[in-house]
PDB file of C-alpha atoms and ligand atoms in Angstrom:
ATOM      1  CA  MET A   1      83.013  44.705 -49.664  1.00 61.00           C
ATOM      2  CA  SER A   2      81.487  41.440 -50.660  1.00 91.00           C
ATOM      3  CA  ASN A   3      78.494  41.297 -52.886  1.00 96.00           C
ATOM      4  CA  ILE A   4      76.691  38.630 -51.171  1.00 98.00           C
ATOM      5  CA  LEU A   5      76.326  38.517 -47.225  1.00 98.00           C
ATOM      6  CA  SER A   6      75.856  35.282 -45.707  1.00 97.00           C
ATOM      7  CA  GLU A   7      74.584  34.113 -42.238  1.00 97.00           C
ATOM      8  CA  THR A   8      73.794  30.401 -41.210  1.00 97.00           C
ATOM      9  CA  GLN A   9      71.146  29.974 -38.557  1.00 96.00           C
ATOM     10  CA  ASN A  10      69.652  26.573 -37.511  1.00 95.00           C
ATOM     11  CA  GLN A  11      70.941  24.971 -40.856  1.00 97.00           C
ATOM     12  CA  VAL A  12      69.413  27.542 -42.860  1.00 98.00           C
ATOM     13  CA  LEU A  13      71.769  29.940 -44.997  1.00 98.00           C
ATOM     14  CA  THR A  14      70.547  33.370 -45.545  1.00 98.00           C
ATOM     15  CA  LEU A  15      72.094  35.225 -48.617  1.00 98.00           C
ATOM     16  CA  LYS A  16      71.967  39.064 -48.998  1.00 98.00           C
ATOM     17  CA  ILE A  17      72.570  40.429 -52.126  1.00 98.00           C
ATOM     18  CA  ASN A  18      74.653  43.384 -51.371  1.00 98.00           C
ATOM     19  CA  ARG A  19      74.515  46.459 -53.747  1.00 97.00           C
ATOM     20  CA  PRO A  20      71.892  48.644 -52.215  1.00 96.00           C
ATOM     21  CA  GLU A  21      73.345  51.772 -53.871  1.00 96.00           C
ATOM     22  CA  LYS A  22      72.471  50.006 -57.494  1.00 97.00           C
ATOM     23  CA  LEU A  23      69.317  48.714 -55.847  1.00 98.00           C
ATOM     24  CA  ASN A  24      71.072  45.296 -56.008  1.00 98.00           C
ATOM     25  CA  ALA A  25      71.346  44.915 -59.807  1.00 98.00           C
ATOM     26  CA  LEU A  26      73.230  41.810 -60.804  1.00 97.00           C
ATOM     27  CA  ASN A  27      76.399  42.557 -62.316  1.00 96.00           C
ATOM     28  CA  ARG A  28      78.793  39.781 -63.723  1.00 93.00           C
ATOM     29  CA  GLU A  29      80.554  39.863 -60.359  1.00 95.00           C
ATOM     30  CA  THR A  30      77.592  39.340 -58.215  1.00 97.00           C
ATOM     31  CA  ILE A  31      76.371  36.557 -60.293  1.00 96.00           C
ATOM     32  CA  SER A  32      79.554  34.425 -60.307  1.00 94.00           C
ATOM     33  CA  GLU A  33      79.948  35.423 -56.193  1.00 96.00           C
ATOM     34  CA  LEU A  34      76.239  34.091 -55.530  1.00 97.00           C
ATOM     35  CA  GLY A  35      76.928  31.214 -58.083  1.00 96.00           C
ATOM     36  CA  ASN A  36      79.892  30.127 -56.117  1.00 96.00           C
ATOM     37  CA  THR A  37      78.397  30.451 -52.657  1.00 97.00           C
ATOM     38  CA  LEU A  38      75.124  28.176 -53.708  1.00 97.00           C
ATOM     39  CA  ASP A  39      77.954  25.766 -55.209  1.00 95.00           C
ATOM     40  CA  GLU A  40      79.543  25.742 -51.447  1.00 96.00           C
ATOM     41  CA  ALA A  41      76.307  25.634 -49.629  1.00 97.00           C
ATOM     42  CA  MET A  42      75.159  22.297 -51.947  1.00 94.00           C
ATOM     43  CA  ASN A  43      78.219  20.525 -50.697  1.00 94.00           C
ATOM     44  CA  ASN A  44      78.035  21.741 -46.969  1.00 96.00           C
ATOM     45  CA  LYS A  45      75.765  19.005 -44.870  1.00 92.00           C
ATOM     46  CA  ASP A  46      75.163  21.781 -42.287  1.00 94.00           C
ATOM     47  CA  ILE A  47      72.980  23.392 -44.636  1.00 97.00           C
ATOM     48  CA  ARG A  48      69.631  22.378 -45.678  1.00 98.00           C
ATOM     49  CA  VAL A  49      67.476  25.328 -46.774  1.00 98.00           C
ATOM     50  CA  ILE A  50      68.659  28.811 -48.751  1.00 98.00           C
ATOM     51  CA  ILE A  51      67.109  32.128 -49.137  1.00 98.00           C
ATOM     52  CA  ILE A  52      67.869  34.674 -50.981  1.00 98.00           C
ATOM     53  CA  THR A  53      67.041  38.087 -50.227  1.00 98.00           C
ATOM     54  CA  GLY A  54      68.389  41.578 -51.219  1.00 98.00           C
ATOM     55  CA  SER A  55      70.027  44.162 -48.821  1.00 98.00           C
ATOM     56  CA  GLY A  56      68.070  47.428 -47.977  1.00 96.00           C
ATOM     57  CA  ASN A  57      64.216  47.793 -47.851  1.00 94.00           C
ATOM     58  CA  LYS A  58      63.882  49.248 -51.480  1.00 98.00           C
ATOM     59  CA  ALA A  59      64.914  46.439 -53.813  1.00 98.00           C
ATOM     60  CA  PHE A  60      65.290  42.565 -54.001  1.00 98.00           C
ATOM     61  CA  VAL A  61      67.230  43.210 -57.712  1.00 98.00           C
ATOM     62  CA  ALA A  62      66.430  45.707 -59.748  1.00 98.00           C
ATOM     63  CA  GLY A  63      67.478  43.513 -63.082  1.00 97.00           C
ATOM     64  CA  ALA A  64      70.958  42.800 -64.414  1.00 96.00           C
ATOM     65  CA  ASP A  65      73.164  45.596 -64.487  1.00 96.00           C
ATOM     66  CA  ILE A  66      72.216  47.655 -67.502  1.00 96.00           C
ATOM     67  CA  SER A  67      75.449  49.267 -67.236  1.00 96.00           C
ATOM     68  CA  GLU A  68      77.607  46.083 -68.521  1.00 95.00           C
ATOM     69  CA  PHE A  69      75.642  45.311 -71.257  1.00 95.00           C
ATOM     70  CA  ALA A  70      74.627  48.226 -72.840  1.00 95.00           C
ATOM     71  CA  SER A  71      77.464  48.165 -75.772  1.00 95.00           C
ATOM     72  CA  PHE A  72      77.264  44.213 -76.275  1.00 96.00           C
ATOM     73  CA  ASN A  73      76.887  42.684 -79.417  1.00 97.00           C
ATOM     74  CA  ASN A  74      74.750  39.558 -80.940  1.00 97.00           C
ATOM     75  CA  GLN A  75      77.591  37.154 -79.827  1.00 98.00           C
ATOM     76  CA  GLU A  76      78.428  38.747 -76.475  1.00 97.00           C
ATOM     77  CA  GLY A  77      74.551  39.142 -75.567  1.00 97.00           C
ATOM     78  CA  LYS A  78      74.260  35.355 -76.108  1.00 98.00           C
ATOM     79  CA  ASP A  79      77.029  34.474 -73.964  1.00 97.00           C
ATOM     80  CA  LEU A  80      75.871  36.840 -71.473  1.00 96.00           C
ATOM     81  CA  ALA A  81      72.437  34.757 -70.892  1.00 97.00           C
ATOM     82  CA  ARG A  82      74.039  31.438 -71.391  1.00 97.00           C
ATOM     83  CA  ASN A  83      76.441  31.873 -69.101  1.00 96.00           C
ATOM     84  CA  GLY A  84      74.313  33.703 -66.252  1.00 96.00           C
ATOM     85  CA  GLN A  85      71.484  30.893 -67.284  1.00 97.00           C
ATOM     86  CA  GLN A  86      73.887  28.005 -66.290  1.00 96.00           C
ATOM     87  CA  GLU A  87      75.973  29.695 -63.763  1.00 95.00           C
ATOM     88  CA  LEU A  88      73.148  30.918 -61.505  1.00 97.00           C
ATOM     89  CA  PHE A  89      69.500  30.548 -62.626  1.00 98.00           C
ATOM     90  CA  ASP A  90      69.652  26.955 -64.073  1.00 97.00           C
ATOM     91  CA  LEU A  91      71.656  25.918 -60.638  1.00 97.00           C
ATOM     92  CA  ILE A  92      69.075  27.355 -58.291  1.00 98.00           C
ATOM     93  CA  GLU A  93      66.163  25.804 -59.785  1.00 98.00           C
ATOM     94  CA  ASN A  94      68.466  22.240 -59.892  1.00 97.00           C
ATOM     95  CA  SER A  95      69.728  22.779 -56.516  1.00 97.00           C
ATOM     96  CA  THR A  96      69.249  19.586 -54.420  1.00 94.00           C
ATOM     97  CA  LYS A  97      68.356  21.968 -51.490  1.00 98.00           C
ATOM     98  CA  PRO A  98      65.049  24.170 -51.236  1.00 98.00           C
ATOM     99  CA  VAL A  99      65.763  27.940 -52.265  1.00 98.00           C
ATOM    100  CA  ILE A 100      63.412  30.272 -50.952  1.00 99.00           C
ATOM    101  CA  ALA A 101      63.187  33.988 -52.473  1.00 99.00           C
ATOM    102  CA  ALA A 102      62.551  36.670 -50.089  1.00 98.00           C
ATOM    103  CA  VAL A 103      61.420  39.317 -52.263  1.00 98.00           C
ATOM    104  CA  ASN A 104      61.984  42.468 -50.396  1.00 98.00           C
ATOM    105  CA  GLY A 105      61.478  45.485 -53.099  1.00 98.00           C
ATOM    106  CA  PHE A 106      61.776  45.620 -56.820  1.00 98.00           C
ATOM    107  CA  ALA A 107      61.959  42.383 -58.333  1.00 98.00           C
ATOM    108  CA  LEU A 108      62.434  43.306 -61.932  1.00 98.00           C
ATOM    109  CA  GLY A 109      64.333  41.616 -65.047  1.00 98.00           C
ATOM    110  CA  GLY A 110      66.840  39.858 -63.923  1.00 98.00           C
ATOM    111  CA  GLY A 111      65.590  40.141 -60.349  1.00 98.00           C
ATOM    112  CA  LEU A 112      62.241  38.605 -61.205  1.00 98.00           C
ATOM    113  CA  GLU A 113      64.076  36.055 -62.947  1.00 98.00           C
ATOM    114  CA  LEU A 114      66.162  35.132 -60.050  1.00 98.00           C
ATOM    115  CA  ALA A 115      63.247  35.002 -57.643  1.00 98.00           C
ATOM    116  CA  MET A 116      61.501  32.864 -60.228  1.00 98.00           C
ATOM    117  CA  SER A 117      64.246  30.338 -60.583  1.00 98.00           C
ATOM    118  CA  CYS A 118      63.786  29.685 -56.802  1.00 98.00           C
ATOM    119  CA  HIS A 119      61.544  26.999 -55.570  1.00 98.00           C
ATOM    120  CA  ILE A 120      59.528  29.027 -53.263  1.00 98.00           C
ATOM    121  CA  ARG A 121      58.500  32.748 -53.351  1.00 98.00           C
ATOM    122  CA  VAL A 122      57.660  35.136 -50.739  1.00 98.00           C
ATOM    123  CA  ALA A 123      57.023  38.874 -50.861  1.00 98.00           C
ATOM    124  CA  SER A 124      56.875  41.988 -48.947  1.00 98.00           C
ATOM    125  CA  ASP A 125      54.099  44.172 -49.150  1.00 98.00           C
ATOM    126  CA  ASN A 126      55.877  46.953 -50.936  1.00 98.00           C
ATOM    127  CA  ALA A 127      57.364  44.365 -53.751  1.00 98.00           C
ATOM    128  CA  ARG A 128      56.777  45.167 -57.483  1.00 98.00           C
ATOM    129  CA  MET A 129      57.700  42.546 -60.289  1.00 98.00           C
ATOM    130  CA  GLY A 130      57.780  42.849 -63.741  1.00 98.00           C
ATOM    131  CA  LEU A 131      60.246  41.847 -66.453  1.00 98.00           C
ATOM    132  CA  PRO A 132      60.806  45.265 -68.316  1.00 98.00           C
ATOM    133  CA  GLU A 133      63.506  44.500 -70.646  1.00 98.00           C
ATOM    134  CA  VAL A 134      61.194  45.171 -74.197  1.00 98.00           C
ATOM    135  CA  SER A 135      61.230  49.011 -72.587  1.00 98.00           C
ATOM    136  CA  LEU A 136      65.189  48.726 -73.617  1.00 97.00           C
ATOM    137  CA  GLY A 137      64.908  46.996 -76.429  1.00 98.00           C
ATOM    138  CA  VAL A 138      65.904  43.541 -75.517  1.00 98.00           C
ATOM    139  CA  ILE A 139      63.994  40.560 -74.190  1.00 98.00           C
ATOM    140  CA  PRO A 140      64.306  38.498 -71.073  1.00 98.00           C
ATOM    141  CA  GLY A 141      67.599  36.391 -71.125  1.00 98.00           C
ATOM    142  CA  TYR A 142      67.792  34.525 -67.848  1.00 98.00           C
ATOM    143  CA  GLY A 143      64.835  32.214 -68.103  1.00 98.00           C
ATOM    144  CA  GLY A 144      62.059  34.869 -67.690  1.00 98.00           C
ATOM    145  CA  THR A 145      59.940  34.242 -71.004  1.00 98.00           C
ATOM    146  CA  GLN A 146      60.102  30.340 -69.732  1.00 97.00           C
ATOM    147  CA  ARG A 147      59.344  30.501 -66.029  1.00 98.00           C
ATOM    148  CA  LEU A 148      57.031  33.380 -66.029  1.00 98.00           C
ATOM    149  CA  PRO A 149      54.452  31.602 -68.249  1.00 98.00           C
ATOM    150  CA  GLN A 150      54.906  28.571 -65.835  1.00 97.00           C
ATOM    151  CA  LEU A 151      53.906  30.205 -62.828  1.00 98.00           C
ATOM    152  CA  VAL A 152      51.294  33.085 -64.137  1.00 98.00           C
ATOM    153  CA  GLY A 153      49.946  31.288 -67.377  1.00 97.00           C
ATOM    154  CA  ARG A 154      50.802  32.245 -70.987  1.00 98.00           C
ATOM    155  CA  GLY A 155      48.397  35.383 -71.271  1.00 98.00           C
ATOM    156  CA  LYS A 156      49.325  37.174 -68.017  1.00 98.00           C
ATOM    157  CA  ALA A 157      53.162  36.608 -68.924  1.00 98.00           C
ATOM    158  CA  ASN A 158      52.715  37.822 -72.214  1.00 98.00           C
ATOM    159  CA  GLU A 159      50.738  41.074 -71.115  1.00 98.00           C
ATOM    160  CA  MET A 160      53.861  41.664 -68.581  1.00 98.00           C
ATOM    161  CA  ILE A 161      56.358  40.893 -70.827  1.00 98.00           C
ATOM    162  CA  PHE A 162      54.727  43.231 -73.866  1.00 98.00           C
ATOM    163  CA  THR A 163      53.756  45.849 -71.481  1.00 98.00           C
ATOM    164  CA  ALA A 164      57.118  46.055 -69.589  1.00 98.00           C
ATOM    165  CA  GLY A 165      54.684  46.860 -66.764  1.00 97.00           C
ATOM    166  CA  MET A 166      55.181  46.177 -62.863  1.00 97.00           C
ATOM    167  CA  MET A 167      52.697  43.895 -61.011  1.00 98.00           C
ATOM    168  CA  LYS A 168      51.981  44.911 -57.049  1.00 98.00           C
ATOM    169  CA  ALA A 169      52.551  42.078 -54.285  1.00 98.00           C
ATOM    170  CA  ASP A 170      48.725  41.423 -53.978  1.00 98.00           C
ATOM    171  CA  GLU A 171      48.335  40.886 -57.588  1.00 98.00           C
ATOM    172  CA  ALA A 172      51.398  38.717 -57.686  1.00 98.00           C
ATOM    173  CA  LEU A 173      49.940  36.688 -55.017  1.00 98.00           C
ATOM    174  CA  SER A 174      46.545  36.347 -56.771  1.00 98.00           C
ATOM    175  CA  TYR A 175      48.368  34.883 -59.768  1.00 98.00           C
ATOM    176  CA  GLY A 176      50.531  32.278 -57.811  1.00 98.00           C
ATOM    177  CA  LEU A 177      53.842  34.035 -58.574  1.00 98.00           C
ATOM    178  CA  VAL A 178      54.623  34.552 -54.881  1.00 98.00           C
ATOM    179  CA  ASN A 179      53.278  32.327 -52.215  1.00 98.00           C
ATOM    180  CA  TYR A 180      52.700  34.812 -49.630  1.00 98.00           C
ATOM    181  CA  VAL A 181      52.720  38.555 -49.151  1.00 98.00           C
ATOM    182  CA  VAL A 182      53.971  40.119 -45.739  1.00 98.00           C
ATOM    183  CA  PRO A 183      54.855  43.342 -43.956  1.00 98.00           C
ATOM    184  CA  GLN A 184      58.227  44.074 -44.985  1.00 97.00           C
ATOM    185  CA  GLU A 185      59.561  43.636 -41.240  1.00 97.00           C
ATOM    186  CA  GLU A 186      58.009  40.292 -41.319  1.00 98.00           C
ATOM    187  CA  LEU A 187      59.245  38.962 -44.728  1.00 98.00           C
ATOM    188  CA  LEU A 188      62.572  36.967 -43.411  1.00 98.00           C
ATOM    189  CA  THR A 189      60.521  35.501 -40.516  1.00 98.00           C
ATOM    190  CA  LYS A 190      57.816  34.150 -42.887  1.00 98.00           C
ATOM    191  CA  ALA A 191      60.826  32.432 -45.210  1.00 98.00           C
ATOM    192  CA  GLN A 192      62.274  31.125 -41.723  1.00 98.00           C
ATOM    193  CA  GLU A 193      59.258  29.878 -41.209  1.00 98.00           C
ATOM    194  CA  ILE A 194      58.519  27.841 -44.076  1.00 98.00           C
ATOM    195  CA  ALA A 195      62.344  27.009 -43.933  1.00 98.00           C
ATOM    196  CA  TYR A 196      61.601  25.341 -40.241  1.00 98.00           C
ATOM    197  CA  LYS A 197      58.691  23.572 -41.685  1.00 98.00           C
ATOM    198  CA  ILE A 198      61.056  21.805 -44.179  1.00 98.00           C
ATOM    199  CA  LEU A 199      63.788  21.121 -42.186  1.00 97.00           C
ATOM    200  CA  PRO A 200      62.143  17.918 -40.050  1.00 97.00           C
ATOM    201  CA  ASN A 201      61.708  16.387 -43.500  1.00 98.00           C
ATOM    202  CA  SER A 202      64.000  13.993 -45.507  1.00 98.00           C
ATOM    203  CA  PRO A 203      66.676  15.855 -47.360  1.00 97.00           C
ATOM    204  CA  LYS A 204      66.950  13.160 -49.558  1.00 97.00           C
ATOM    205  CA  ALA A 205      63.601  12.901 -50.613  1.00 98.00           C
ATOM    206  CA  ILE A 206      63.400  16.525 -50.684  1.00 98.00           C
ATOM    207  CA  GLU A 207      66.169  16.437 -53.268  1.00 97.00           C
ATOM    208  CA  LYS A 208      64.528  13.565 -55.368  1.00 98.00           C
ATOM    209  CA  ALA A 209      61.315  15.618 -55.155  1.00 98.00           C
ATOM    210  CA  ILE A 210      62.851  18.743 -56.774  1.00 98.00           C
ATOM    211  CA  ILE A 211      64.249  16.318 -59.301  1.00 98.00           C
ATOM    212  CA  ALA A 212      60.562  15.060 -60.310  1.00 98.00           C
ATOM    213  CA  VAL A 213      58.789  18.305 -60.226  1.00 98.00           C
ATOM    214  CA  ASN A 214      61.732  20.217 -62.566  1.00 97.00           C
ATOM    215  CA  ALA A 215      61.395  17.109 -64.856  1.00 97.00           C
ATOM    216  CA  GLY A 216      57.812  18.056 -65.517  1.00 96.00           C
ATOM    217  CA  TYR A 217      59.052  21.283 -66.920  1.00 93.00           C
ATOM    218  CA  GLN A 218      61.959  20.010 -69.241  1.00 91.00           C
ATOM    219  CA  SER A 219      61.608  19.180 -72.632  1.00 88.00           C
ATOM    220  CA  GLY A 220      62.375  15.729 -73.722  1.00 93.00           C
ATOM    221  CA  THR A 221      62.185  14.766 -70.298  1.00 95.00           C
ATOM    222  CA  ASN A 222      58.620  12.783 -69.075  1.00 96.00           C
ATOM    223  CA  GLY A 223      57.932  14.207 -65.630  1.00 97.00           C
ATOM    224  CA  PHE A 224      55.667  10.716 -64.629  1.00 98.00           C
ATOM    225  CA  ASP A 225      58.418   8.553 -65.975  1.00 98.00           C
ATOM    226  CA  THR A 226      60.691  10.664 -63.779  1.00 98.00           C
ATOM    227  CA  GLU A 227      58.922  10.615 -60.599  1.00 98.00           C
ATOM    228  CA  ILE A 228      58.745   6.564 -61.021  1.00 98.00           C
ATOM    229  CA  LYS A 229      62.640   6.380 -61.129  1.00 98.00           C
ATOM    230  CA  GLU A 230      63.024   8.864 -58.141  1.00 98.00           C
ATOM    231  CA  PHE A 231      60.380   7.406 -56.293  1.00 98.00           C
ATOM    232  CA  GLY A 232      61.985   3.722 -56.632  1.00 98.00           C
ATOM    233  CA  ASN A 233      65.483   5.738 -55.942  1.00 97.00           C
ATOM    234  CA  CYS A 234      63.927   6.464 -52.223  1.00 98.00           C
ATOM    235  CA  PHE A 235      63.621   2.971 -51.455  1.00 97.00           C
ATOM    236  CA  GLY A 236      67.165   2.412 -51.325  1.00 93.00           C
ATOM    237  CA  THR A 237      68.125   5.161 -48.702  1.00 97.00           C
ATOM    238  CA  GLU A 238      68.745   5.604 -45.372  1.00 97.00           C
ATOM    239  CA  ASP A 239      66.308   8.490 -44.932  1.00 98.00           C
ATOM    240  CA  PHE A 240      63.713   5.866 -46.171  1.00 98.00           C
ATOM    241  CA  LYS A 241      64.572   3.068 -43.616  1.00 98.00           C
ATOM    242  CA  GLU A 242      64.417   5.914 -40.713  1.00 97.00           C
ATOM    243  CA  GLY A 243      61.361   7.653 -41.974  1.00 98.00           C
ATOM    244  CA  THR A 244      59.262   4.555 -42.055  1.00 98.00           C
ATOM    245  CA  SER A 245      60.911   2.496 -39.097  1.00 97.00           C
ATOM    246  CA  ALA A 246      59.837   5.844 -36.890  1.00 97.00           C
ATOM    247  CA  PHE A 247      56.590   6.250 -37.985  1.00 97.00           C
ATOM    248  CA  LEU A 248      55.987   2.491 -37.479  1.00 97.00           C
ATOM    249  CA  ASN A 249      57.878   2.683 -33.779  1.00 97.00           C
ATOM    250  CA  LYS A 250      55.613   5.909 -33.083  1.00 97.00           C
ATOM    251  CA  THR A 251      58.706   8.120 -32.798  1.00 97.00           C
ATOM    252  CA  LYS A 252      60.208  11.240 -34.836  1.00 96.00           C
ATOM    253  CA  PRO A 253      62.575  10.446 -37.584  1.00 97.00           C
ATOM    254  CA  ASN A 254      65.856  11.387 -37.359  1.00 96.00           C
ATOM    255  CA  PHE A 255      66.867  11.838 -40.892  1.00 97.00           C
ATOM    256  CA  THR A 256      70.789  12.032 -42.315  1.00 95.00           C
ATOM    257  CA  GLY A 257      70.000  12.971 -45.616  1.00 95.00           C
ATOM    258  CA  ASN A 258      71.758   9.655 -47.113  1.00 95.00           C
TER     259      ASN A 258
HETATM  260  N1  COA B   1      71.262  48.210 -63.599  1.00 86.24           N
HETATM  261  C1  COA B   1      72.164  49.397 -63.264  1.00 86.24           C
HETATM  262  N2  COA B   1      71.829  50.166 -62.268  1.00 86.24           N
HETATM  263  C2  COA B   1      70.534  50.241 -61.984  1.00 86.24           C
HETATM  264  C3  COA B   1      69.705  49.278 -62.321  1.00 86.24           C
HETATM  265  C4  COA B   1      70.062  48.272 -62.938  1.00 86.24           C
HETATM  266  N3  COA B   1      69.024  47.304 -63.464  1.00 86.24           N
HETATM  267  N4  COA B   1      68.469  49.348 -61.759  1.00 86.24           N
HETATM  268  C5  COA B   1      68.713  50.623 -60.813  1.00 86.24           C
HETATM  269  N5  COA B   1      69.978  51.136 -61.006  1.00 86.24           N
HETATM  270  C6  COA B   1      71.009  51.987 -60.203  1.00 86.24           C
HETATM  271  C7  COA B   1      70.523  53.435 -60.746  1.00 86.24           C
HETATM  272  O1  COA B   1      71.123  53.666 -62.303  1.00 86.24           O
HETATM  273  C8  COA B   1      70.795  54.410 -59.719  1.00 86.24           C
HETATM  274  O2  COA B   1      72.190  54.672 -59.586  1.00 86.24           O
HETATM  275  P1  COA B   1      72.891  55.861 -60.023  1.00 86.24           P
HETATM  276  O3  COA B   1      72.422  56.528 -58.256  1.00 86.24           O
HETATM  277  O4  COA B   1      74.260  55.808 -59.723  1.00 86.24           O
HETATM  278  O5  COA B   1      72.115  56.810 -60.799  1.00 86.24           O
HETATM  279  C9  COA B   1      70.477  53.282 -58.712  1.00 86.24           C
HETATM  280  O6  COA B   1      70.509  52.161 -59.255  1.00 86.24           O
HETATM  281  C10 COA B   1      69.402  53.980 -57.853  1.00 86.24           C
HETATM  282  O7  COA B   1      68.317  53.717 -58.842  1.00 86.24           O
HETATM  283  P2  COA B   1      67.276  55.030 -59.359  1.00 86.24           P
HETATM  284  O8  COA B   1      66.473  54.287 -60.828  1.00 86.24           O
HETATM  285  O9  COA B   1      67.276  56.354 -59.137  1.00 86.24           O
HETATM  286  O10 COA B   1      65.943  54.462 -58.577  1.00 86.24           O
HETATM  287  P3  COA B   1      64.270  54.891 -58.588  1.00 86.24           P
HETATM  288  O11 COA B   1      63.664  54.955 -57.123  1.00 86.24           O
HETATM  289  O12 COA B   1      64.217  56.425 -59.319  1.00 86.24           O
HETATM  290  O13 COA B   1      63.782  53.898 -59.720  1.00 86.24           O
HETATM  291  C11 COA B   1      63.540  51.684 -60.661  1.00 86.24           C
HETATM  292  C12 COA B   1      63.687  52.561 -59.216  1.00 86.24           C
HETATM  293  C13 COA B   1      63.732  50.345 -60.384  1.00 86.24           C
HETATM  294  C14 COA B   1      61.774  52.103 -61.473  1.00 86.24           C
HETATM  295  C15 COA B   1      64.597  51.969 -61.692  1.00 86.24           C
HETATM  296  O14 COA B   1      66.005  52.146 -60.694  1.00 86.24           O
HETATM  297  C16 COA B   1      64.908  51.321 -62.927  1.00 86.24           C
HETATM  298  O15 COA B   1      63.779  51.409 -63.657  1.00 86.24           O
HETATM  299  N6  COA B   1      66.149  50.444 -62.891  1.00 86.24           N
HETATM  300  C17 COA B   1      65.586  49.130 -64.078  1.00 86.24           C
HETATM  301  C18 COA B   1      64.834  47.989 -64.156  1.00 86.24           C
HETATM  302  C19 COA B   1      65.222  47.482 -65.178  1.00 86.24           C
HETATM  303  O16 COA B   1      64.683  47.899 -66.457  1.00 86.24           O
HETATM  304  N7  COA B   1      65.286  46.102 -65.178  1.00 86.24           N
HETATM  305  C20 COA B   1      65.837  45.317 -65.948  1.00 86.24           C
HETATM  306  C21 COA B   1      67.196  45.201 -66.520  1.00 86.24           C
HETATM  307  S1  COA B   1      67.138  44.247 -67.793  1.00 86.24           S
END
């Protein structure tokens, strides 16, 4: 059985992590399958927005699969973090298409890190989020020590990491860790609603907006300079010609993403 279930509807690809018996914990196979599926989606012109969620109604992802790394040494630990970051978490953050996490329950450790690598997060009211790694004698390794402070501020991130505690959905909303909290049965509809608001806009411009926003969080990169460069690059695109001429002609633009 596949660890990832895919469904495309109206140019929105929904990926469901499918190991409900292990609360969708991310083993190596699942990370690699999700990475490959996302790679394919990046190259598929018919897909414009991606939603990632978990199977079942209990967990988004309850973390990296602890049974896989319990006997690792230092080097294996480093490799696990580096490979995971490159193969999946950085891939999502730098995706040219918007990725929305629909957090449908526990998002712990690698699960919260997965949600945080997405561009937008929506949570169900039963969601519980945290980075419990120090309770296992390890620290977050899939970007959690970097992305959590970016989203909730350093003080709250430190508290969450040091206490290994779980945040309820409403508190996550109040800290900006998620954009919306909705009843579980409305979660996918809410994520789709956001996706459908994105769809009418220029895919090329969205791609460049992602590059510019991300640049502000990369060391050694000046976000303002990247914004100037990508702003300029927009002027050479067909989407720009389409968007501006449609406005001036009082018609709706039909963007091709070129
Ligand atoms: N890695 C591997 N297996 C995991 C897992 C993980 N991160 N999280 C849950 N599972 C497995 C459990 O071992 C159990 O498997 P089993 O039925 O074969 O024993 C199954 O998923 C169900 O989990 P269980 O612990 O019985 O559910 P619960 O409702 O009692 O508790 C949690 C839910 C999320 C609180 C608990 O599973 C948990 O603490 N998970 C680990 C969270 C974590 O530390 N993540 C960070 C990893 S770096």
